Tab-separated table of C-alpha atoms and ligand atoms in Angstrom:
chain	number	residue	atom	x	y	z
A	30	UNK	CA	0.000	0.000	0.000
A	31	UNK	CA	2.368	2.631	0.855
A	32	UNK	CA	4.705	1.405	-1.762
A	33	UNK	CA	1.991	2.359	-4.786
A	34	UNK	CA	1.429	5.578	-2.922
A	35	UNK	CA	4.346	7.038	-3.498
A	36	UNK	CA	4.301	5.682	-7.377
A	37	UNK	CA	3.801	9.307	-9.041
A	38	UNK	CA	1.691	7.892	-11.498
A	39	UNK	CA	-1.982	8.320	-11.152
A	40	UNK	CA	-1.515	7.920	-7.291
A	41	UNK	CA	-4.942	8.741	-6.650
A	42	UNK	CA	-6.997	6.243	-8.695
A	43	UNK	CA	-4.348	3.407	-6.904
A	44	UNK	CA	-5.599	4.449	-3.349
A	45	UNK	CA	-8.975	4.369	-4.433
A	46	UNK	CA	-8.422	0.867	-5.762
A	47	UNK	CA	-6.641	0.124	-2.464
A	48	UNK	CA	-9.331	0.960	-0.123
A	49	UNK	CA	-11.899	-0.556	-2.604
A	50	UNK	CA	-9.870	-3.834	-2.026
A	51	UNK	CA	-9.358	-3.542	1.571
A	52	UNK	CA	-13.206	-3.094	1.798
A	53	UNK	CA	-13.800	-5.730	-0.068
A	54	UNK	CA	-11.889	-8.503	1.936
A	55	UNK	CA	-12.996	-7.007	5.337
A	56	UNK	CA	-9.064	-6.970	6.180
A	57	UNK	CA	-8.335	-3.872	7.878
A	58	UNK	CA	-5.409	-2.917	5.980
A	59	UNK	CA	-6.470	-0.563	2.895
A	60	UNK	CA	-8.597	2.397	4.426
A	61	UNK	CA	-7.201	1.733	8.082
A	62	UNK	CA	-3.509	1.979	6.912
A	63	UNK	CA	-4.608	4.693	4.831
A	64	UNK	CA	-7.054	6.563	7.561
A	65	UNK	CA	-4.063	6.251	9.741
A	66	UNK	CA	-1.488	7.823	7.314
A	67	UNK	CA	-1.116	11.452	7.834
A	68	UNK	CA	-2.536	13.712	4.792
A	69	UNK	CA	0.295	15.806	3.065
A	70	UNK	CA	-0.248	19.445	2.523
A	71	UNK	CA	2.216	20.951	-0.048
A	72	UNK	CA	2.638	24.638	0.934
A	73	UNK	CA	3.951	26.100	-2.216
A	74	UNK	CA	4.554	29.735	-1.011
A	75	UNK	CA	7.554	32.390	-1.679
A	76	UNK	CA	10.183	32.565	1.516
A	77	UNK	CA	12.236	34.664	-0.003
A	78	UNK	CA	12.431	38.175	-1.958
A	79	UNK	CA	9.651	40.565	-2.196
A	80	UNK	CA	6.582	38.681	-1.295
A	81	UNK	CA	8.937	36.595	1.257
A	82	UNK	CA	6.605	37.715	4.567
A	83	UNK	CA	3.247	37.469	2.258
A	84	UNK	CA	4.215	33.540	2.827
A	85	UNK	CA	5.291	33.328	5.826
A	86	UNK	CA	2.315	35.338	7.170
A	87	UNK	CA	-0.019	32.572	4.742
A	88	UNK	CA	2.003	29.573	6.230
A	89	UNK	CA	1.920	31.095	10.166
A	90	UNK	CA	-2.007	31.222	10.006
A	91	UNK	CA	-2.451	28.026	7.650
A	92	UNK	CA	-0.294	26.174	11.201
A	93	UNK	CA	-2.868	28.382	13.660
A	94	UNK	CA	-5.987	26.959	11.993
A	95	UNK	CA	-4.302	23.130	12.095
A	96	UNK	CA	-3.571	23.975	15.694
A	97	UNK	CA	-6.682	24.975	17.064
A	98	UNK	CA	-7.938	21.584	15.641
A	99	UNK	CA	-5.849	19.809	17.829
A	100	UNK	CA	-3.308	19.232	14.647
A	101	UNK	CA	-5.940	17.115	12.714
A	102	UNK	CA	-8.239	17.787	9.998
A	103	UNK	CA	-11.524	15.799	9.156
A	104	UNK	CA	-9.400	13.454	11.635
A	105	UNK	CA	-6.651	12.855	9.421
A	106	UNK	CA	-3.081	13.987	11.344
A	107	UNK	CA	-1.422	16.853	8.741
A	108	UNK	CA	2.215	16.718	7.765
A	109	UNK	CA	3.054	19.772	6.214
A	110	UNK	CA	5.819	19.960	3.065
A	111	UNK	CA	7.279	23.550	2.252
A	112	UNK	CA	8.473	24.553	-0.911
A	113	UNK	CA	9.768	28.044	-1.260
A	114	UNK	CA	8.770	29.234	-4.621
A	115	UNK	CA	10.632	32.344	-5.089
A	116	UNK	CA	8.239	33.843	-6.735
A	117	UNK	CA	10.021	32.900	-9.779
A	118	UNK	CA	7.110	32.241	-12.315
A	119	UNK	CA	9.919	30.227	-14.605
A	120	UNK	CA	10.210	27.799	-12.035
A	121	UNK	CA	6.793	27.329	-11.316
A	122	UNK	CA	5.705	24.579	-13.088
A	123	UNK	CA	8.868	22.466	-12.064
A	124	UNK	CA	8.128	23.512	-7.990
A	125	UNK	CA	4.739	22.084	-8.406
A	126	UNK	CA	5.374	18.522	-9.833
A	127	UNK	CA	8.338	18.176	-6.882
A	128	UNK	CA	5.579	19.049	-4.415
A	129	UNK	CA	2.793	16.661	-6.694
A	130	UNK	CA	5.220	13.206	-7.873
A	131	UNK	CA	8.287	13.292	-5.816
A	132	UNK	CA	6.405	14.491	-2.623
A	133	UNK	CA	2.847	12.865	-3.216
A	134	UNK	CA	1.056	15.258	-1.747
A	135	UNK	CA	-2.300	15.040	-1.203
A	136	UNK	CA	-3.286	19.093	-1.229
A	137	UNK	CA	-1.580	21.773	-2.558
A	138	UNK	CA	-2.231	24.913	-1.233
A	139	UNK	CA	-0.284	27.819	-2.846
A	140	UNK	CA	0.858	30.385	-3.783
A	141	UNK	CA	1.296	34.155	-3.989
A	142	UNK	CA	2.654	35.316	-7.255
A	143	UNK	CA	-0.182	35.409	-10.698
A	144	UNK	CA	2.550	33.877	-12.858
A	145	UNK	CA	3.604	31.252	-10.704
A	146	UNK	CA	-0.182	30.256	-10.093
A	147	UNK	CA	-0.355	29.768	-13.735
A	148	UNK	CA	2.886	26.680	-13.626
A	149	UNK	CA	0.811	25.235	-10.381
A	150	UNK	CA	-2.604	25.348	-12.560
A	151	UNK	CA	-1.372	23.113	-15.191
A	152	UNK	CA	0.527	20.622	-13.052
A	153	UNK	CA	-2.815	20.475	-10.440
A	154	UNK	CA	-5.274	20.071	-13.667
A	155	UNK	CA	-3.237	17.542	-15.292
A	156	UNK	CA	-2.869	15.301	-11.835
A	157	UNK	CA	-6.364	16.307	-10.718
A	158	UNK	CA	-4.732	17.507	-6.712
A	159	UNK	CA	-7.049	19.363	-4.552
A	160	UNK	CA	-5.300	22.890	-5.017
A	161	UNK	CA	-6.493	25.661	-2.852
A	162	UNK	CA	-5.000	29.618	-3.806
A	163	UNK	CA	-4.555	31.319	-0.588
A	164	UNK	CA	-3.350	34.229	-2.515
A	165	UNK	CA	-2.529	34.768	-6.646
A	166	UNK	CA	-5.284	36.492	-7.567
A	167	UNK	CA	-4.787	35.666	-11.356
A	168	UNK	CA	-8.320	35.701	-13.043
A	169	UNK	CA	-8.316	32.682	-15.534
A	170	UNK	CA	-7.832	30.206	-12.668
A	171	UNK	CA	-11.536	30.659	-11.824
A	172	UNK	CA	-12.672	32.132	-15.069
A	173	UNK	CA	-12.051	30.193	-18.273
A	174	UNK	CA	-9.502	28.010	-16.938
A	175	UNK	CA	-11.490	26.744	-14.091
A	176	UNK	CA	-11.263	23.037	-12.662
A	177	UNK	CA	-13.572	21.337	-10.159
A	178	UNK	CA	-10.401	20.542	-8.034
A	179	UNK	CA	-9.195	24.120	-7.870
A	180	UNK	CA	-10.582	26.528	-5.029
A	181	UNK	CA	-9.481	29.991	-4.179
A	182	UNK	CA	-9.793	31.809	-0.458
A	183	UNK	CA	-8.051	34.943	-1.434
A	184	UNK	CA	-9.450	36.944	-4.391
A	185	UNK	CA	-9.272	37.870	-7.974
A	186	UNK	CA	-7.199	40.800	-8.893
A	187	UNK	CA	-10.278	42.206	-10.262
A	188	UNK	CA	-11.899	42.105	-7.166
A	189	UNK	CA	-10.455	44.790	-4.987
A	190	UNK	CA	-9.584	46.899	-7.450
A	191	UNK	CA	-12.959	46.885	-8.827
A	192	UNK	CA	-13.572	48.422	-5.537
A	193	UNK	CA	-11.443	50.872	-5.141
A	194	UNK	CA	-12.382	52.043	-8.785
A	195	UNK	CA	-16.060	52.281	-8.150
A	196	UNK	CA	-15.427	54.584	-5.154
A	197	UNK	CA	-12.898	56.874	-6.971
A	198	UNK	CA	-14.675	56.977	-10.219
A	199	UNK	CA	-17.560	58.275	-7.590
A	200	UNK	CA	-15.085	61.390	-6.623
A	201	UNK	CA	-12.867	61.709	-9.454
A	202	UNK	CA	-12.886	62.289	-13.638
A	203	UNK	CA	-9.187	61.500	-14.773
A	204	UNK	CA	-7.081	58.610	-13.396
A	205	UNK	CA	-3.668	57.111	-14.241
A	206	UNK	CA	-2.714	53.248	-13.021
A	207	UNK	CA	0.561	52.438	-12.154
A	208	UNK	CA	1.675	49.112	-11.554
A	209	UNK	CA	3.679	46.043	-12.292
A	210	UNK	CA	3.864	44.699	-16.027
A	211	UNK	CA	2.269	41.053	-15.382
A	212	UNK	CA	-0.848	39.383	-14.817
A	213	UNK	CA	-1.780	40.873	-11.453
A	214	UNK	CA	-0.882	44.520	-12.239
A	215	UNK	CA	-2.666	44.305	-15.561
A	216	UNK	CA	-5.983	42.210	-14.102
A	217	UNK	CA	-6.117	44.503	-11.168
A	218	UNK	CA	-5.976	48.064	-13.943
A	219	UNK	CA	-8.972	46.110	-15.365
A	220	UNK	CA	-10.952	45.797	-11.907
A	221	UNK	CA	-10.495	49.753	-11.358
A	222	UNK	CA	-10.989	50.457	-15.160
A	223	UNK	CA	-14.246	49.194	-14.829
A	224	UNK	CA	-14.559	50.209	-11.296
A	225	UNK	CA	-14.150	53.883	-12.090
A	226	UNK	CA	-16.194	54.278	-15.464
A	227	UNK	CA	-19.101	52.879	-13.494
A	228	UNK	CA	-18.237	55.484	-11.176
A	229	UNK	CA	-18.440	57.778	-13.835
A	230	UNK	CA	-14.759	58.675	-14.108
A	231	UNK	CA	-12.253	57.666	-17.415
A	232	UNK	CA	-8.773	55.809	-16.368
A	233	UNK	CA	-6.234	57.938	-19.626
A	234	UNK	CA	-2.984	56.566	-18.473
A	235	UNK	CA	-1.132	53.027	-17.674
A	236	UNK	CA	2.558	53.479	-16.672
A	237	UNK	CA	4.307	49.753	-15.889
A	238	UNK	CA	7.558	48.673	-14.844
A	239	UNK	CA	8.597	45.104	-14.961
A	240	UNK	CA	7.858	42.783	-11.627
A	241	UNK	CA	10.144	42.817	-9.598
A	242	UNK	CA	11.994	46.129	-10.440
A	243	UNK	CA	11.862	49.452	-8.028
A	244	UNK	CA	13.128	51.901	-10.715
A	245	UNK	CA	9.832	54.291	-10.210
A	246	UNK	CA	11.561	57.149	-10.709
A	247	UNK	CA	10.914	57.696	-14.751
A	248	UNK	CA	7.169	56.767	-14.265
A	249	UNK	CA	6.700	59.379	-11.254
A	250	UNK	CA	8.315	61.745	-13.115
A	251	UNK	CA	5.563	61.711	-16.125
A	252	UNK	CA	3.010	62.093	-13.913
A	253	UNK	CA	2.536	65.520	-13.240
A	254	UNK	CA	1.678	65.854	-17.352
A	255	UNK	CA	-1.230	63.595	-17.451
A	256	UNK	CA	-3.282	66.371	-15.766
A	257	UNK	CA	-4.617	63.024	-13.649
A	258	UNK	CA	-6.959	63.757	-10.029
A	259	UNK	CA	-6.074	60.950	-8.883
A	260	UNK	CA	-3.510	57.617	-9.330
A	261	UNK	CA	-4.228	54.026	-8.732
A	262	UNK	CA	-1.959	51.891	-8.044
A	263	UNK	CA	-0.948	47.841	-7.570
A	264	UNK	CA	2.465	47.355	-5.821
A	265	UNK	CA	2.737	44.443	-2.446
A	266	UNK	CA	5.074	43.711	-0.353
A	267	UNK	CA	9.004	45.121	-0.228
A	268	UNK	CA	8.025	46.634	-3.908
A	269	UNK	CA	5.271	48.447	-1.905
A	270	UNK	CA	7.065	49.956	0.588
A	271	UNK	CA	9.742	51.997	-1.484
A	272	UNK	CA	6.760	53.189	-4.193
A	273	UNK	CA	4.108	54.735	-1.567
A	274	UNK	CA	7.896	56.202	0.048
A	275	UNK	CA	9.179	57.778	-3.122
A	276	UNK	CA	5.651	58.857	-4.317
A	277	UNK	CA	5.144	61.195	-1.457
A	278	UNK	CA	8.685	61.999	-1.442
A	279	UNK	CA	7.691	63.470	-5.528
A	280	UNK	CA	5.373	65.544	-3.819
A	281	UNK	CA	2.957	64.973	-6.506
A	282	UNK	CA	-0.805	66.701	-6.390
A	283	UNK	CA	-2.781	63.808	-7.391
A	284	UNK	CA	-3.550	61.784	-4.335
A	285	UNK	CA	-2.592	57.965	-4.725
A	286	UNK	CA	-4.913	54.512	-3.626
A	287	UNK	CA	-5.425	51.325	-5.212
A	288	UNK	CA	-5.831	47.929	-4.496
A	289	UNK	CA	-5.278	47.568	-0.738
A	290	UNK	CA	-2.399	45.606	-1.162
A	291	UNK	CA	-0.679	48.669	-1.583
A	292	UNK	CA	-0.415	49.532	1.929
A	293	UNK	CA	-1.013	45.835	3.442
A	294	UNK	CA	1.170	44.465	5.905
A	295	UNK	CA	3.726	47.193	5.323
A	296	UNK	CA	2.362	50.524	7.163
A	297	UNK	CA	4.890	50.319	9.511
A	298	UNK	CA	7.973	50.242	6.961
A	299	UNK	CA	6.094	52.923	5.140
A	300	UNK	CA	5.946	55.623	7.970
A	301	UNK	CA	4.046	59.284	7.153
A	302	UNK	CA	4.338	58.761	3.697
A	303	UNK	CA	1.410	56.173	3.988
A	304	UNK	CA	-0.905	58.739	6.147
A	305	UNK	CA	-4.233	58.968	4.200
A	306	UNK	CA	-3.646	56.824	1.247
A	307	UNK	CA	-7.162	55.174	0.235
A	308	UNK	CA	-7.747	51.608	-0.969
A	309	UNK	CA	-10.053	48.944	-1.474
A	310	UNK	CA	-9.545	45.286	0.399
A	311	UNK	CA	-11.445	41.957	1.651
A	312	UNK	CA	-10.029	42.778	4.988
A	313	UNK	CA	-8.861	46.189	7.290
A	314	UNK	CA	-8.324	47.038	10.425
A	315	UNK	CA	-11.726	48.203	12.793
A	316	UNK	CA	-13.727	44.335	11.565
A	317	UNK	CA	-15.689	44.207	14.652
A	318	UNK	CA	-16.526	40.301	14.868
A	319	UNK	CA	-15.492	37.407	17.619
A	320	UNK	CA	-13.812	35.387	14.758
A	321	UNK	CA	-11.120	38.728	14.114
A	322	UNK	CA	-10.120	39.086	17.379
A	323	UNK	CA	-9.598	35.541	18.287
A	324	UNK	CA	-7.730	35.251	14.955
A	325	UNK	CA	-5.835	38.269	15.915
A	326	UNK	CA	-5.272	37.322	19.163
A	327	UNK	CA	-3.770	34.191	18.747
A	328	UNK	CA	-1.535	35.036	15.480
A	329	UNK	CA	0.110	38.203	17.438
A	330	UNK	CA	0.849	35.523	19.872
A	331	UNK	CA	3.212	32.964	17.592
A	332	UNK	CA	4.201	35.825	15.046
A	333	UNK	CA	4.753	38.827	16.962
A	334	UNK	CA	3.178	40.897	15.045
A	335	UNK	CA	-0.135	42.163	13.561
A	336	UNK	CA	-2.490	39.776	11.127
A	337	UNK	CA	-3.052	41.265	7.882
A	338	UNK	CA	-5.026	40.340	4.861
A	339	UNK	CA	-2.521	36.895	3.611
A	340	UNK	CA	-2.756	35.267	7.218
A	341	UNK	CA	-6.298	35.476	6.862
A	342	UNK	CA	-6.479	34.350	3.660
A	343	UNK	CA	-4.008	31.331	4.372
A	344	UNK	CA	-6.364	30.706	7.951
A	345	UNK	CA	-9.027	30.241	5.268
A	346	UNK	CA	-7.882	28.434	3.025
A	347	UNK	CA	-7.350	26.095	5.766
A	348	UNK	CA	-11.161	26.369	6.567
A	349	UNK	CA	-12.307	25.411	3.535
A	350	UNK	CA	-10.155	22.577	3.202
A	351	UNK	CA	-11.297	21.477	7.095
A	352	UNK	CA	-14.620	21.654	5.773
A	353	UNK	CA	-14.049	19.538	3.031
A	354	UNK	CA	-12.649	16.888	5.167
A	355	UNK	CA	-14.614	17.080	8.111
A	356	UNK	CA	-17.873	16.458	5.389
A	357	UNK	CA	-15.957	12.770	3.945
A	358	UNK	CA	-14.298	11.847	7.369
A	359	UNK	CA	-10.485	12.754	6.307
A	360	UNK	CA	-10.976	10.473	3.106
A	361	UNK	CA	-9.894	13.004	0.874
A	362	UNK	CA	-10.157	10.169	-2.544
A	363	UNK	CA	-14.123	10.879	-1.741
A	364	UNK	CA	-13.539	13.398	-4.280
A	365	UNK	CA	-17.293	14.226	-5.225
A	366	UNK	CA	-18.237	14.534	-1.635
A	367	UNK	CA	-15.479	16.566	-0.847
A	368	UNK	CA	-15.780	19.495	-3.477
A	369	UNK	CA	-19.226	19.526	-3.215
A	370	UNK	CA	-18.807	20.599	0.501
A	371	UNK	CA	-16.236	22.777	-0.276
A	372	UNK	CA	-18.583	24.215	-2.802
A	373	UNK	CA	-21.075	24.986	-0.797
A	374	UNK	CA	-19.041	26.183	2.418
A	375	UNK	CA	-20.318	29.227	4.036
A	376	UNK	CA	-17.984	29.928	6.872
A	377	UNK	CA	-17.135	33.629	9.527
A	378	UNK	CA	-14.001	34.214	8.175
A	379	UNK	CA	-12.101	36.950	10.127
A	380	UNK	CA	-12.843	38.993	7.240
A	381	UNK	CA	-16.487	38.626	7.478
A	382	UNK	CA	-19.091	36.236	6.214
A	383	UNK	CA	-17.853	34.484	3.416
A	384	UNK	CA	-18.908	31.616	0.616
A	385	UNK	CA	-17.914	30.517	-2.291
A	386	UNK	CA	-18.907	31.540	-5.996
A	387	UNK	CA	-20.203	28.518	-8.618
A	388	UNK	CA	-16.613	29.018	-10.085
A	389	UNK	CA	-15.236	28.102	-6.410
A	390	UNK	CA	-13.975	32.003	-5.956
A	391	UNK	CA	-14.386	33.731	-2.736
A	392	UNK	CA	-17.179	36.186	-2.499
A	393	UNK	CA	-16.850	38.932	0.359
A	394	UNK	CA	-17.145	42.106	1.326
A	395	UNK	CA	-14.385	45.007	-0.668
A	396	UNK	CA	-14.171	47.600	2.252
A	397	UNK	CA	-12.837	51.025	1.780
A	398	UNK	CA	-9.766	51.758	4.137
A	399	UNK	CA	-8.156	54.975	4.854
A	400	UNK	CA	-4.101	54.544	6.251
A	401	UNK	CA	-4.972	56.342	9.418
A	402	UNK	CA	-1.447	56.619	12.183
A	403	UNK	CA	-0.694	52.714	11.205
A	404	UNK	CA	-3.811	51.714	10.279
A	405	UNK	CA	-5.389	50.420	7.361
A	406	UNK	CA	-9.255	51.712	9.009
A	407	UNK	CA	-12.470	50.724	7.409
A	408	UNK	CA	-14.271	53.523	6.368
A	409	UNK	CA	-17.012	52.062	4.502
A	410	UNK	CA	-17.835	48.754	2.025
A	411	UNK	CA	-16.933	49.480	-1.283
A	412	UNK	CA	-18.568	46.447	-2.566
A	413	UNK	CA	-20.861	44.425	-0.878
A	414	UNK	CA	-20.429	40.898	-1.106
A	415	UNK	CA	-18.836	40.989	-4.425
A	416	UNK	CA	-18.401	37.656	-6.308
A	417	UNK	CA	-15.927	37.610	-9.793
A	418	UNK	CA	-17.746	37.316	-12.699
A	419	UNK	CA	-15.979	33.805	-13.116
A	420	UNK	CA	-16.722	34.575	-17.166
A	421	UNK	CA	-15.966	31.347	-19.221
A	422	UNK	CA	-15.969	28.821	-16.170
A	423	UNK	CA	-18.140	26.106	-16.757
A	424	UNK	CA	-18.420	24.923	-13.441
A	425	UNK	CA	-22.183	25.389	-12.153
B	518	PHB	C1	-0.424	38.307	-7.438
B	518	PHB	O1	0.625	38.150	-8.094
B	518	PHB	O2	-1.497	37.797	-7.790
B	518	PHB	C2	-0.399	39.114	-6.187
B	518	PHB	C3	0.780	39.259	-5.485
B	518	PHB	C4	0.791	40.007	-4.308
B	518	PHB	C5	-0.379	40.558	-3.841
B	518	PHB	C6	-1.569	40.408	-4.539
B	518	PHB	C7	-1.584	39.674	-5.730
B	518	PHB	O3	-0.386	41.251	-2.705
C-alpha cells in the first residue's frame, strides 16, 4: 500500500483501488492503513524576496488553523511539506510537480505570485490535486480556466480593485494606473478600469515597470503631465514599501490609492508617507466580529506581530479545506463529496461572512480603508459581497 502511494503515477486512482480492495476482503489494511497515514499538505509559497513575509504570514495562520484543531483535519493527522517558490514564475511549473510526484502530496495549497499560479494550474489540472489559492489572484484560474479541483480563499485581482475604482470613479474624472507589467498589475488596472467608469470617471494613463523592479523614478516623473486627479496603483510587499515612500517623497498633487495591497502588511515600513492613502480590500483594520479578534489574538501571539489580509487568507484556506474533510471523514479520494462541501461552504471568516462563488472564488465584502497613524481603518464597504464574474468557467 504505501509502496503504490508514493508511485507518481496516477496515485490517486491506486488508493482508491486500495481501499476498494481492503473493503472488499474485510481486512483492515487498505482504508485503516490509509485513515491512519497522515494527509500531506504541499505549501507552495515564496520565503524569499519581495513577497517573502506574504508567505510566511499565509504559512503562520495556515499552522494556527491546524492547531486549534488539535493538529488534525476531518481526523486525518497533517504533515506539512514547504516549498519556497521564489516567486520565480519560470520555475513554477517544475516547484509544483516536486511538491505533486516526488512528494505525493495530497493538497496543494499555494501560492502568492499570478505567474507562478499559472505553472501550479497546469501541473494540479493535469494530476487532478485538490489545489487551494490562498493568494494569486490571477483571473483565468476561476474564469475560463477553471477546474472542479481548484478553489481559491483569497481573491481575484479584479476584485479589490474593482472596488477601489467604483469609489474613486464616484469622486474623481481623470485617473492614471501604475503598476507592475504582469498578470496581477494588468488584471487589477482592469478591476479599477471598470470600477471607475461605473463610477463615472475615465482611467487615460497606464505606466508599468517590470515585476520585480523598483526603478519608479521615470514613471513618477511623467506624472505631473497627465493632468490626472487621482492615481491608482498595484504594488505588495518590499516593492510596496519603497513606491508609496518615493511617491510622497515626488510631492505629486494627485492623491494615490489602489488595491489595498498597496499599503497591506507594510504601514509600519512605510511611515508618514502612507498617512491617508485610500484603498479597497477583503479585509482592514476596525472588523468588529469574535472570529477577528480571536484570529488576531492568537496570530500576534506565535508571530509577533499584527495579522493582515494573507494570514487570513491562508487561515481560510485552511477552513475550507477542514470543511471539506470534516464532510468525507479525512478520506480526501471521496472526491465528489469533498468538493461539493467545499462548494457549498459558508464559513465567519475573520474577514467577514464568506462563501464561495459557482466558479469556487471567494465572495466577500471590498471595504474602503483609509491609512490612518498605522492603520489600514475601514471607512465604509466598497462592494458588498462581491463575487468575480468567473466569465468562461463552466463549473455550475
Ligand atoms: C499576485 O501576483 O497575484 C499578487 C501578489 C501580491 C499581492 C496580490 C496579488 O499582494
Amino acid at each position: 500500500m504505501s509502496r503504490l502511494i508514493k508511485t507518481p503515477v496516477s496515485r490517486r486512482s491506486l488508493i482508491k483501488g486500495a481501499g476498494t480492495l481492503a473493503a472488499a476482503s474485510a481486512v483492515p489494511t487498505g482504508w485503516a492503513i490509509a485513515q491512519a497515514k497522515p494527509l500531506k499538505v504541499g505549501l507552495m509559497l515564496p520565503y524569499s524576496g519581495t513577497f517573502a513575509k506574504l508567505g510566511e504570514n499565509i504559512t503562520i495562520a495556515i499552522e494556527q488553523l491546524i492547531a486549534e484543531k488539535g493538529g488534525k483535519l476531518g481526523g486525518r493527522d497533517i504533515q506539512i511539506i514547504k516549498l519556497d517558490d521564489e516567486s520565480k514564475p519560470e520555475n513554477g511549473p517544475q516547484n509544483a510537480e516536486r511538491l505533486v510526484k516526488r512528494d505525493a502530496v495530497d493538497v496543494l495549497i499555494g501560492t502568492v505570485h499570478s505567474g507562478v499560479q499559472m505553472g501550479i494550474h497546469k501541473v494540479v489540472r493535469e494530476s487532478s490535486t485538490l489545489c487551494i489559492v490562498p493568494n494569486a489572484g490571477v483571473n483565468t484560474v476561476t474564469r475560463e480556466q477553471c477546474a472542479k479541483n481548484v478553489f481559491r480563499t483569497s481573491f481575484t485581482n479584479w476584485q479589490p480593485a474593482y472596488g477601489m475604482g467604483l469609489a474613486a470613479g464616484k469622486k474623481y474624472k481623470k485617473a492614471a494606473w501604475i503598476t507592475w507589467d504582469y498578470a496581477a498589475g494588468a488584471e487589477s488596472g482592469q478591476g479599477f478600469k471598470d470600477g471607475f467608469e461605473k463610477g463615472g470617471g475615465q482611467v487615460t494613463k497606464t505606466l508599468t515597470l517590470k515585476f520585480p523592479e523598483t526603478n519608479f523614478q521615470p514613471l513618477l516623473a511623467q506624472i505631473p503631465d497627465l493632468g490626472v486627479d487621482v492615481v491608482g496603483a498595484f504594488f505588495a510587499g518590499g516593492g510596496a514599501v519603497q513606491f508609496v515612500k518615493e511617491y510622497k517623497a515626488a510631492g505629486l498633487k494627485a492623491p494615490l490609492c489602489g488595491s489595498g495591497f498597496l499599503t497591506e502588511g507594510v504601514l509600519g515600513p512605510q511611515g508618514d508617507a502612507a498617512e491617508g492613502i485610500e484603498t479597497a480590500l477583503h479585509y482592514g483594520d476596525g472588523i468588529d466580529n469574535p472570529q477577528n479578534a480571536a484570529f488576531r489574538k492568537t496570530f500576534k501571539e506565535k508571530a509577533q506581530r499584527d495579522a493582515d489580509v494573507y494570514a487570513v487568507q491562508g487561515y481560510d484556506a485552511a477552513q475550507l479545506l477542514a470543511i471539506g474533510l470534516e464532510a468525507v471523514k479525512g478520506k480526501i479520494e471521496d472526491e465528489a463529496n469533498l468538493y461539493k462541501a467545499m462548494r457549498a461552504a459558508k464559513f465567519a471568516s475573520p474577514r467577514g461572512p464568506v462563501s464561495m462563488s459557482p466558479s469556487q472564488e471567494v465572495v466577500h465584502h471590498i471595504y474602503l480603508r483609509r491609512a490612518t497613524k498605522g492603520e489600514n481603518k475601514v471607512v465604509g464597504i466598497a462592494a458588498a459581497s462581491l463575487s468575480d464574474p468567473g466569465t468562461g468557467c463552466k463549473l455550475s
